[in-house]
Each structure stands twice: as C-alpha cells, then as structure tokens.
Short mmCIF file of C-alpha atoms and ligand atoms in Angstrom, two decimals:
data_model
loop_
_atom_site.label_atom_id
_atom_site.label_comp_id
_atom_site.label_asym_id
_atom_site.label_seq_id
_atom_site.Cartn_x
_atom_site.Cartn_y
_atom_site.Cartn_z
CA MET A 565 0.00 0.00 0.00
CA VAL A 566 1.38 3.40 -0.98
CA ASN A 567 0.64 6.39 1.21
CA ALA A 568 -0.98 8.47 -1.55
CA ALA A 569 -1.63 12.17 -1.17
CA TYR A 570 -4.94 12.02 -3.04
CA PRO A 571 -7.75 9.50 -3.54
CA ARG A 572 -7.67 7.22 -6.57
CA ASP A 573 -10.39 9.10 -8.47
CA GLN A 574 -8.39 12.31 -8.31
CA TYR A 575 -5.47 10.76 -10.21
CA MET A 576 -7.84 9.27 -12.77
CA THR A 577 -9.52 12.64 -13.28
CA TRP A 578 -6.21 14.44 -13.79
CA GLU A 579 -5.07 11.90 -16.37
CA SER A 580 -8.42 11.79 -18.13
CA ASP A 581 -8.65 15.58 -18.27
CA HIS A 582 -5.08 16.42 -19.20
CA GLU A 583 -3.45 13.49 -20.97
CA SER A 584 -3.53 13.83 -24.77
CA GLY A 585 -6.30 11.26 -25.13
CA THR A 586 -4.33 8.80 -27.26
CA TYR A 587 -4.61 5.92 -24.79
CA GLY A 588 -7.58 3.84 -23.72
CA LYS A 589 -7.27 3.40 -19.93
CA GLN A 590 -8.08 0.64 -17.48
CA PRO A 591 -9.58 2.04 -14.22
CA ILE A 592 -6.52 1.02 -12.17
CA VAL A 593 -3.92 3.41 -10.72
CA LEU A 594 -0.57 1.57 -10.70
CA VAL A 595 1.93 2.83 -8.15
CA ARG A 596 4.54 0.16 -7.36
CA GLY A 597 6.19 -2.89 -8.89
CA GLU A 598 8.55 -5.62 -7.77
CA GLY A 599 9.66 -8.53 -9.95
CA ALA A 600 6.60 -9.78 -11.83
CA HIS A 601 4.14 -8.15 -9.42
CA ILE A 602 2.54 -4.74 -9.59
CA TRP A 603 0.28 -2.94 -7.11
CA ASP A 604 -2.42 -0.33 -7.43
CA LEU A 605 -3.05 2.60 -5.15
CA ASP A 606 -5.41 0.65 -2.93
CA GLY A 607 -2.86 -2.11 -2.39
CA THR A 608 -4.40 -4.63 -4.80
CA GLU A 609 -1.66 -6.90 -6.13
CA TYR A 610 -1.51 -8.18 -9.73
CA ILE A 611 0.64 -10.67 -11.57
CA ASP A 612 1.93 -8.45 -14.33
CA CYS A 613 1.79 -10.17 -17.71
CA ILE A 614 1.89 -6.82 -19.50
CA GLY A 615 5.40 -6.15 -18.23
CA GLY A 616 5.45 -2.54 -19.44
CA HIS A 617 4.42 -3.79 -22.91
CA GLY A 618 7.52 -5.99 -22.90
CA ALA A 619 9.84 -3.35 -21.42
CA SER A 620 10.29 -5.03 -18.04
CA ASN A 621 12.01 -8.33 -18.88
CA THR A 622 14.28 -8.10 -15.83
CA GLY A 623 11.26 -7.36 -13.62
CA HIS A 624 10.16 -4.24 -11.80
CA ALA A 625 12.77 -2.62 -9.56
CA HIS A 626 15.41 -5.30 -10.19
CA PRO A 627 18.02 -4.64 -7.46
CA ALA A 628 20.97 -4.71 -9.92
CA VAL A 629 19.28 -2.20 -12.22
CA VAL A 630 18.18 0.02 -9.32
CA LYS A 631 21.76 0.01 -7.98
CA ALA A 632 23.27 0.82 -11.37
CA ILE A 633 20.85 3.72 -11.96
CA SER A 634 21.24 5.10 -8.44
CA GLU A 635 25.05 5.05 -8.57
CA GLN A 636 25.19 6.53 -12.07
CA ALA A 637 22.63 9.23 -11.19
CA GLN A 638 25.00 10.53 -8.55
CA ARG A 639 27.88 10.63 -11.03
CA LEU A 640 26.59 11.76 -14.46
CA PHE A 641 23.19 11.62 -16.21
CA LEU A 642 24.21 12.61 -19.70
CA ALA A 643 27.49 12.83 -21.59
CA PRO A 644 26.99 14.62 -24.93
CA ASN A 645 27.57 12.36 -27.93
CA GLY A 646 30.34 14.65 -29.16
CA PHE A 647 32.47 13.31 -26.29
CA TYR A 648 33.50 9.84 -25.18
CA ASN A 649 31.93 8.37 -22.06
CA ASP A 650 33.09 5.40 -19.97
CA VAL A 651 29.64 3.84 -19.47
CA ARG A 652 28.48 4.30 -23.07
CA ALA A 653 31.74 2.82 -24.35
CA ARG A 654 31.28 -0.29 -22.21
CA LEU A 655 27.62 -0.65 -23.20
CA LEU A 656 28.42 -0.45 -26.93
CA SER A 657 31.03 -3.17 -26.65
CA GLU A 658 28.68 -5.38 -24.58
CA LEU A 659 25.78 -4.82 -26.95
CA VAL A 660 27.72 -5.96 -30.02
CA ARG A 661 29.12 -8.90 -28.00
CA VAL A 662 25.65 -10.29 -27.25
CA ALA A 663 24.16 -9.38 -30.66
CA PRO A 664 23.90 -11.82 -33.60
CA PRO A 665 27.12 -12.12 -35.64
CA GLY A 666 28.11 -9.29 -37.97
CA LEU A 667 26.52 -6.44 -36.01
CA GLU A 668 29.51 -4.33 -35.06
CA ARG A 669 28.20 -0.84 -34.38
CA ALA A 670 25.12 0.73 -32.82
CA PHE A 671 23.23 3.99 -32.92
CA LEU A 672 21.76 4.65 -29.48
CA CYS A 673 18.41 6.38 -29.08
CA ASN A 674 15.42 6.39 -26.74
CA SER A 675 12.60 4.24 -28.10
CA GLY A 676 11.62 1.55 -30.56
CA THR A 677 10.21 3.88 -33.17
CA GLU A 678 13.43 5.92 -33.12
CA ALA A 679 15.48 2.77 -33.58
CA VAL A 680 13.36 1.95 -36.65
CA GLU A 681 13.66 5.51 -38.00
CA ALA A 682 17.45 5.24 -37.84
CA ALA A 683 17.42 1.80 -39.50
CA LEU A 684 15.31 3.12 -42.39
CA LYS A 685 17.57 6.14 -42.85
CA PHE A 686 20.77 4.05 -42.71
CA ALA A 687 19.36 1.57 -45.25
CA ARG A 688 18.45 4.38 -47.65
CA LEU A 689 21.84 5.97 -47.18
CA ALA A 690 23.78 2.77 -47.80
CA THR A 691 21.78 1.69 -50.86
CA GLY A 692 20.85 5.01 -52.42
CA ARG A 693 17.40 3.47 -52.88
CA SER A 694 14.09 4.48 -51.36
CA LYS A 695 11.58 1.58 -51.36
CA VAL A 696 10.91 -0.30 -48.11
CA ILE A 697 8.91 -3.53 -47.86
CA SER A 698 7.31 -4.62 -44.60
CA THR A 699 4.81 -7.29 -43.70
CA MET A 700 1.07 -7.35 -43.15
CA ARG A 701 0.26 -7.33 -39.41
CA GLY A 702 3.75 -5.99 -38.69
CA PHE A 703 4.27 -3.22 -36.13
CA HIS A 704 7.34 -1.00 -36.17
CA GLY A 705 6.32 2.21 -34.42
CA ARG A 706 4.30 5.35 -34.92
CA SER A 707 6.64 8.18 -35.91
CA MET A 708 6.12 9.35 -39.50
CA GLY A 709 8.80 7.15 -41.08
CA ALA A 710 8.27 4.02 -39.00
CA LEU A 711 4.51 4.43 -39.37
CA GLY A 712 4.87 3.75 -43.08
CA THR A 713 6.06 0.23 -42.18
CA THR A 714 3.33 -0.40 -39.57
CA TRP A 715 0.42 -2.39 -40.97
CA ARG A 716 -2.72 -1.42 -39.07
CA LYS A 717 -4.77 0.99 -41.14
CA GLU A 718 -6.26 2.81 -38.14
CA TYR A 719 -2.73 3.88 -37.12
CA ARG A 720 -1.74 5.05 -40.61
CA LYS A 721 -4.86 6.34 -42.32
CA PRO A 722 -5.31 9.63 -40.35
CA PHE A 723 -1.74 10.67 -41.23
CA GLU A 724 -1.56 9.92 -44.93
CA PRO A 725 0.18 10.71 -47.17
CA LEU A 726 3.12 8.96 -45.51
CA ILE A 727 6.56 8.55 -47.09
CA PRO A 728 6.09 7.23 -50.64
CA GLY A 729 7.59 3.91 -51.75
CA PHE A 730 6.62 1.81 -48.73
CA GLY A 731 4.61 -1.38 -49.25
CA PHE A 732 3.32 -4.50 -47.48
CA VAL A 733 3.35 -8.19 -48.34
CA PRO A 734 1.82 -11.13 -46.42
CA TYR A 735 3.99 -12.50 -43.59
CA ASN A 736 5.54 -15.98 -43.98
CA LYS A 737 4.98 -16.04 -47.75
CA LEU A 738 8.39 -15.99 -49.44
CA GLU A 739 7.01 -16.00 -52.98
CA ARG A 740 5.16 -12.73 -52.28
CA MET A 741 8.34 -11.18 -50.89
CA GLU A 742 10.24 -12.35 -54.00
CA LYS A 743 7.78 -10.45 -56.18
CA ALA A 744 8.01 -7.29 -54.08
CA VAL A 745 11.78 -6.83 -53.62
CA ASP A 746 13.49 -5.32 -56.66
CA ASP A 747 16.48 -3.16 -57.56
CA GLU A 748 14.79 -0.07 -56.06
CA THR A 749 14.27 -1.69 -52.66
CA ALA A 750 16.39 -0.18 -49.89
CA ALA A 751 15.21 -2.57 -47.19
CA VAL A 752 12.87 -5.22 -45.93
CA ILE A 753 11.80 -4.86 -42.30
CA LEU A 754 10.07 -7.57 -40.29
CA GLU A 755 9.69 -9.13 -36.85
CA VAL A 756 10.80 -12.69 -36.01
CA VAL A 757 7.55 -13.00 -34.03
CA GLN A 758 4.91 -10.40 -34.82
CA GLY A 759 3.91 -9.00 -31.42
CA GLU A 760 1.25 -6.36 -31.80
CA GLY A 761 -0.03 -8.18 -34.91
CA GLY A 762 -1.15 -11.23 -32.88
CA VAL A 763 1.92 -13.20 -31.69
CA ASN A 764 2.46 -14.67 -35.16
CA LEU A 765 5.55 -16.88 -35.34
CA GLY A 766 7.88 -16.39 -38.30
CA ASP A 767 8.90 -19.55 -40.11
CA GLY A 768 12.68 -20.13 -40.07
CA GLU A 769 12.92 -21.06 -43.74
CA TYR A 770 10.92 -17.97 -44.67
CA LEU A 771 13.04 -15.64 -42.55
CA ARG A 772 16.31 -17.05 -43.89
CA GLY A 773 14.85 -16.88 -47.40
CA VAL A 774 14.10 -13.15 -46.98
CA GLN A 775 17.67 -12.60 -45.79
CA VAL A 776 19.11 -14.35 -48.88
CA LEU A 777 16.72 -12.43 -51.14
CA CYS A 778 17.85 -9.11 -49.66
CA HIS A 779 21.50 -10.01 -50.25
CA GLU A 780 20.82 -11.12 -53.83
CA ARG A 781 18.90 -7.97 -54.70
CA GLY A 782 21.10 -5.45 -52.90
CA ALA A 783 18.53 -4.56 -50.21
CA MET A 784 19.16 -4.33 -46.46
CA PHE A 785 17.58 -6.92 -44.16
CA ILE A 786 16.20 -5.17 -41.05
CA VAL A 787 15.05 -7.36 -38.18
CA ASP A 788 12.93 -5.53 -35.62
CA GLU A 789 13.67 -7.07 -32.22
CA VAL A 790 12.13 -4.25 -30.19
CA GLN A 791 9.68 -6.70 -28.61
CA THR A 792 11.44 -10.04 -29.16
CA GLY A 793 14.87 -8.95 -27.91
CA PHE A 794 16.49 -9.25 -24.50
CA GLY A 795 15.52 -12.80 -23.72
CA ARG A 796 11.80 -12.55 -24.41
CA THR A 797 11.56 -15.51 -26.80
CA GLY A 798 13.98 -17.85 -25.03
CA LYS A 799 17.16 -16.64 -26.74
CA PHE A 800 18.95 -13.33 -26.13
CA PHE A 801 17.62 -12.28 -29.55
CA ALA A 802 14.92 -14.11 -31.51
CA SER A 803 17.14 -13.99 -34.63
CA GLU A 804 19.24 -16.70 -32.95
CA HIS A 805 16.40 -19.25 -33.23
CA HIS A 806 16.86 -19.17 -37.01
CA GLY A 807 20.52 -18.25 -37.46
CA LEU A 808 19.66 -14.82 -38.88
CA GLU A 809 22.37 -12.24 -39.48
CA PRO A 810 20.49 -8.97 -40.06
CA ASP A 811 22.13 -5.97 -41.71
CA LEU A 812 20.30 -3.79 -39.21
CA MET A 813 18.61 -4.86 -35.99
CA THR A 814 16.38 -2.62 -33.90
CA VAL A 815 16.01 -3.05 -30.14
CA ALA A 816 14.37 -1.03 -27.35
CA LYS A 817 11.79 -1.90 -24.65
CA SER A 818 13.70 -4.06 -22.11
CA ILE A 819 17.21 -2.98 -23.11
CA ALA A 820 17.53 -0.64 -20.10
CA GLY A 821 15.23 -2.46 -17.68
CA GLY A 822 12.35 -0.04 -18.23
CA LEU A 823 14.23 3.24 -18.70
CA PRO A 824 13.69 4.78 -22.14
CA MET A 825 16.33 3.46 -24.54
CA GLY A 826 16.58 2.09 -28.04
CA ALA A 827 19.37 1.00 -30.35
CA THR A 828 19.90 0.33 -34.04
CA LEU A 829 22.59 -2.29 -34.45
CA ILE A 830 24.53 -1.99 -37.67
CA GLY A 831 26.12 -4.74 -39.74
CA GLN A 832 29.04 -4.90 -42.16
CA ARG A 833 26.94 -4.27 -45.30
CA ILE A 834 26.10 -0.84 -43.86
CA GLY A 835 29.43 -0.14 -42.18
CA LYS A 836 30.27 3.18 -40.58
CA VAL A 837 27.53 5.79 -40.95
CA PRO A 838 28.81 9.17 -42.26
CA GLY A 839 29.11 11.97 -39.70
CA HIS A 840 26.24 14.35 -38.97
CA VAL A 841 23.51 12.50 -40.90
CA HIS A 842 21.64 11.49 -37.75
CA GLY A 843 21.68 12.14 -34.01
CA SER A 844 19.85 12.27 -30.70
CA THR A 845 20.38 14.49 -27.66
CA PHE A 846 19.43 11.85 -25.12
CA GLY A 847 20.56 8.79 -27.12
CA GLY A 848 23.16 6.82 -25.17
CA SER A 849 22.75 8.80 -21.95
CA ALA A 850 25.06 7.56 -19.22
CA LEU A 851 22.04 6.79 -17.05
CA ALA A 852 20.35 4.56 -19.65
CA CYS A 853 23.68 2.92 -20.55
CA ALA A 854 24.35 2.08 -16.89
CA ALA A 855 20.91 0.47 -16.66
CA ALA A 856 21.48 -1.47 -19.90
CA LEU A 857 24.84 -2.79 -18.68
CA ALA A 858 23.12 -4.07 -15.53
CA VAL A 859 20.39 -5.67 -17.68
CA ILE A 860 22.88 -7.55 -19.87
CA GLU A 861 24.82 -8.73 -16.81
CA THR A 862 21.61 -9.87 -15.09
CA MET A 863 20.29 -11.62 -18.22
CA GLU A 864 23.47 -13.68 -18.44
CA ALA A 865 24.07 -14.28 -14.73
CA ASP A 866 20.48 -15.37 -14.05
CA HIS A 867 20.07 -17.19 -17.40
CA LEU A 868 16.88 -15.26 -18.12
CA PRO A 869 16.55 -16.30 -21.80
CA GLU A 870 16.72 -19.97 -20.76
CA ARG A 871 14.16 -19.25 -18.04
CA ALA A 872 11.87 -17.63 -20.63
CA ALA A 873 12.16 -20.74 -22.82
CA ARG A 874 11.32 -23.10 -19.95
CA LEU A 875 8.49 -21.11 -18.36
CA GLY A 876 7.12 -20.08 -21.74
CA ALA A 877 6.83 -23.73 -22.79
CA ARG A 878 4.90 -24.46 -19.58
CA LEU A 879 2.63 -21.43 -20.13
CA VAL A 880 1.80 -22.51 -23.68
CA GLU A 881 1.22 -26.10 -22.48
CA GLY A 882 -1.04 -25.00 -19.61
CA LEU A 883 -3.05 -22.54 -21.70
CA SER A 884 -3.42 -25.09 -24.50
CA ALA A 885 -5.03 -27.51 -22.04
CA ILE A 886 -7.86 -25.04 -21.25
CA ASP A 887 -11.07 -26.49 -22.60
CA ALA A 888 -13.12 -23.48 -23.65
CA GLN A 889 -15.27 -22.92 -26.72
CA VAL A 890 -13.99 -19.39 -27.16
CA VAL A 891 -10.36 -20.45 -27.70
CA ARG A 892 -9.23 -20.78 -31.29
CA GLY A 893 -5.59 -21.53 -30.52
CA VAL A 894 -2.54 -20.85 -28.35
CA ARG A 895 0.89 -19.96 -29.72
CA GLY A 896 4.13 -18.53 -28.44
CA LEU A 897 7.89 -18.51 -28.34
CA GLY A 898 9.48 -18.22 -24.91
CA LEU A 899 7.48 -15.86 -22.74
CA MET A 900 5.81 -14.17 -25.70
CA VAL A 901 2.50 -15.97 -25.72
CA GLY A 902 -0.89 -15.36 -27.33
CA ILE A 903 -4.33 -16.93 -27.09
CA GLU A 904 -6.42 -16.40 -30.19
CA LEU A 905 -10.11 -16.14 -29.36
CA ARG A 906 -13.24 -16.53 -31.45
CA GLY A 907 -14.24 -13.00 -30.50
CA ARG A 908 -12.85 -9.77 -29.13
CA SER A 909 -10.41 -10.06 -26.22
CA GLY A 910 -11.35 -6.85 -24.32
CA SER A 911 -13.95 -8.25 -21.91
CA TYR A 912 -11.79 -11.31 -21.14
CA LEU A 913 -8.78 -9.11 -20.34
CA ALA A 914 -10.94 -6.99 -18.02
CA ALA A 915 -12.24 -10.14 -16.30
CA LEU A 916 -8.68 -11.42 -15.95
CA ALA A 917 -7.66 -8.18 -14.23
CA GLU A 918 -10.51 -8.78 -11.77
CA GLN A 919 -8.84 -12.14 -11.08
CA GLY A 920 -5.52 -10.40 -10.32
CA VAL A 921 -3.70 -10.97 -13.63
CA LEU A 922 -2.90 -8.16 -16.07
CA ALA A 923 -2.46 -9.10 -19.74
CA LEU A 924 -2.71 -7.10 -22.96
CA PRO A 925 -4.36 -7.39 -26.37
CA ALA A 926 -2.60 -8.07 -29.68
CA GLY A 927 -4.95 -6.98 -32.43
CA SER A 928 -8.61 -7.34 -31.45
CA THR A 929 -8.92 -11.09 -30.83
CA VAL A 930 -5.64 -12.14 -29.20
CA MET A 931 -4.83 -12.06 -25.46
CA ARG A 932 -1.09 -11.46 -25.15
CA PHE A 933 1.19 -12.39 -22.23
CA LEU A 934 4.56 -10.63 -21.83
CA PRO A 935 5.47 -11.19 -18.17
CA PRO A 936 8.85 -10.22 -16.77
CA LEU A 937 11.21 -13.17 -17.34
CA VAL A 938 11.82 -13.36 -13.58
CA ILE A 939 8.23 -14.53 -13.04
CA SER A 940 8.03 -17.54 -10.71
CA GLU A 941 6.82 -21.05 -11.57
CA ASP A 942 3.97 -20.59 -9.07
CA ASP A 943 2.84 -17.39 -10.75
CA ILE A 944 2.82 -19.13 -14.14
CA GLU A 945 0.51 -21.79 -12.66
CA THR A 946 -1.74 -19.08 -11.19
CA VAL A 947 -1.93 -17.32 -14.56
CA ILE A 948 -2.95 -20.59 -16.27
CA GLU A 949 -5.60 -21.22 -13.60
CA LYS A 950 -7.04 -17.68 -13.73
CA VAL A 951 -7.14 -17.61 -17.54
CA GLY A 952 -9.00 -20.94 -17.39
CA VAL A 953 -11.58 -19.44 -14.99
CA VAL A 954 -12.10 -16.40 -17.20
CA LEU A 955 -12.33 -18.24 -20.54
CA ALA A 956 -14.56 -21.01 -19.27
CA GLY A 957 -16.91 -18.56 -17.51
C1 LIG B 1255 8.26 -4.72 -32.88
C2 LIG B 1255 8.11 -3.30 -32.42
N1 LIG B 1255 8.76 -2.32 -33.08
C3 LIG B 1255 8.67 -1.04 -32.69
C4 LIG B 1255 7.89 -0.66 -31.62
C5 LIG B 1255 7.81 0.78 -31.21
O1 LIG B 1255 8.44 0.95 -29.98
P1 LIG B 1255 8.18 2.28 -29.10
O2 LIG B 1255 6.80 2.17 -28.55
O3 LIG B 1255 9.25 2.21 -28.05
O4 LIG B 1255 8.36 3.43 -30.00
C6 LIG B 1255 7.19 -1.65 -30.92
C7 LIG B 1255 6.32 -1.27 -29.79
O5 LIG B 1255 5.48 -2.00 -29.33
C8 LIG B 1255 7.30 -3.00 -31.33
O6 LIG B 1255 6.64 -3.98 -30.69
#
C-alpha cells in the first residue's frame, strides 16, 4: 500500500482531463512494482503479464538495475555524444558482443520507433534506394517514417500521405516477398515473431529466405527485435532461433530495464555511418547505458533467456489444455504468448484483471502475455488457472 496524497479518483480525473487522449485506460492506478508483481493505489496486487508492454524483462525494480541507476545518477546523467563516455563505451562493446554475428556498431536512441527511424535512414543511405517492404500485421512504431512500415490501417490512415515507396506483403509467404523486392528496394523490415499483430511466429525457412533475397537484390535486411529482444523468446535475440544475421537490428523496450532506450545495431553491409547524418540528444545517456549494462549482466548471470524458454513452454502447455469454446488456438515462443479467441479479447482481459492478472491485447482477438522473465513457476501456474476461470466462464 502506498501512502498516496490524493484519492484514486483524483489521479484518474487528472489523467483523463489532461493526458492527450491517445490511450484507452483501465480504471486502475498503478503505483509500485517488484519482480513480476505490480500494485495499485489501494494495495491490490496483480501478476503483471503486460510487463510494461515488454519493457520489463528483468522485472520491476530489479536490485541490480536500481543500484546501477542510483550510482550513475549521482555521477553523471548525460554525456553529450560529441564526447567519449566510460559507461556508453562499455555498453556499446557489450551490446555488439551479445548481438547476432556481424553487427559491429550501434546507434543509441530512446525508443523503438526511433530505432526503426534510424534503421530506415541508414538503409536508404547505404543503398541510395528508397523503397521499403514490410509485412502485413507488422508493427514497427508510430513516428512518421516508421509508421509507413506499420500495418494497421487505423494507425496510418489519419496521417496519410506517408513517405512514398513503402509497401506491405503477407507474412511468412516468401514468394510474395520475392515479387516485391526489386532493384529499387532499400530494405525489408520484419519481426521474427509479430507482437502487436497477434503473436504470429515467423517460419525459419521464410526468414532465412528473406535474408538471402535481400542479399541477392542489394537490399538491407532489417530485423525488428524491439519486442522479441532481450531474452523474451527464449534466446537473447529471436534472430538466434533461425541463425539470422540482419544488416540492421532494432532493439528497445527491455534494453535498459524499463528506462527509455533504443538502439539500431549496424552490420558490415552498412558499415560506418557518415558523420552528422543522424543524431539524438538523449541517445546513449550515461544513465540509460548504466541500466542497460546491468540488464545484460543480469540476463546472463540469471540465465533469463533460458528461463523464458522453460516457463514459456509451460505457459503454452497449460493454456493449451484449457477447454473453452472461445479459444481458437494458443501460440508462443518463450514468454511471448498469445491466445487467439473466437471473439474480441477486451472483456476477457478486463475479467482477468478482476482475477488479479494483467495481460494485454494483440490486435482485437488475441490475449497477449509478456510477463517479466523473472516470473516464478507458481505465478505461471496461477496465470494458467485464472485464464482458465475467465475463458470457461
Ligand atoms: C516490434 C516493435 N517495433 C517497434 C515498436 C515501437 O516501440 P516504441 O513504442 O518504443 O516506439 C514496438 C512497440 O510495441 C514493437 O513492438
């Protein structure tokens, strides 16, 4: 229980009255988190399977991350990018160490959409071409460039015309990609598992086929690991499941344990980006880099990707055993799990919150589970049980 200065309704009124309006809100005021648990103002405890939309893989208030941030905050928040910085230097070398082979440099920024923006710019710069192909149901962010690669019409339509030369092809259909990529294509961008689009698993042969196609036709292969990265799918990066070696890889969300951070990792086909073509004031802040170093260390020391693989398999198994008419199917990779329903997921997610488990939608009919990877075995069993209650009811 947090000793709040105002009653719950007051906070809800302030947010409803003064926040831009872009977000639909659940009537819950979240105030504290620890590991895979999160509490509201009245002291109600939830198992958090939203995990900051996948930004809390190391769990809320992980002691190693808290320590790193606290110590760095007393030393230096921000070292301008025109100077060297000890923490940023260490983070860059650690990031390329854990990344898939061939990624040797990184542009540091503050969010997933910024990481995608940089990837699109670097691909155009390196190829001198302008076309970008992405996949139906893909999600890559909402800034004006990235938005052109995001599939859902309701996100894009109000802002058209977007950047010309962007197009979509069906996911997991190599022959459609072969038709779309030509000698004007700067890049293909896709997710290894489509998150927002419904937890759709990419087929290994397809993904490797797209990579070969990009090489053959002189286009850059961008893998968006904003949601799948940092252990989520049971490997440090989902690309590892299929032996992918992207030319550009975008990461964000859990990279800094919940602090805003993103990165565009850059491969040999792109090389060193020319000076002054891109930048970010806050990108690579010492504070975010200190958090990210603690995240990488924790991921490895506590074997969090392996944990995600093991607990994710149990979650998929348990959810698959639920006998309910409304369930169309269960799918997942590691702790990125979706239940496809025969109807809209909203009322089931609200009922699940009543049962003490927070989960999120993916599209309109999929319930998505992105718990912190530190979630306990017991909590996984509770989630399975509560989902069963809600779907059967
Ligand atoms: C795969 C993917 N790419 C990009 C983004 C955009 O990230 P951000 O919300 O940090 O801009 C997201 C966010 O959900 C994502 O899942």
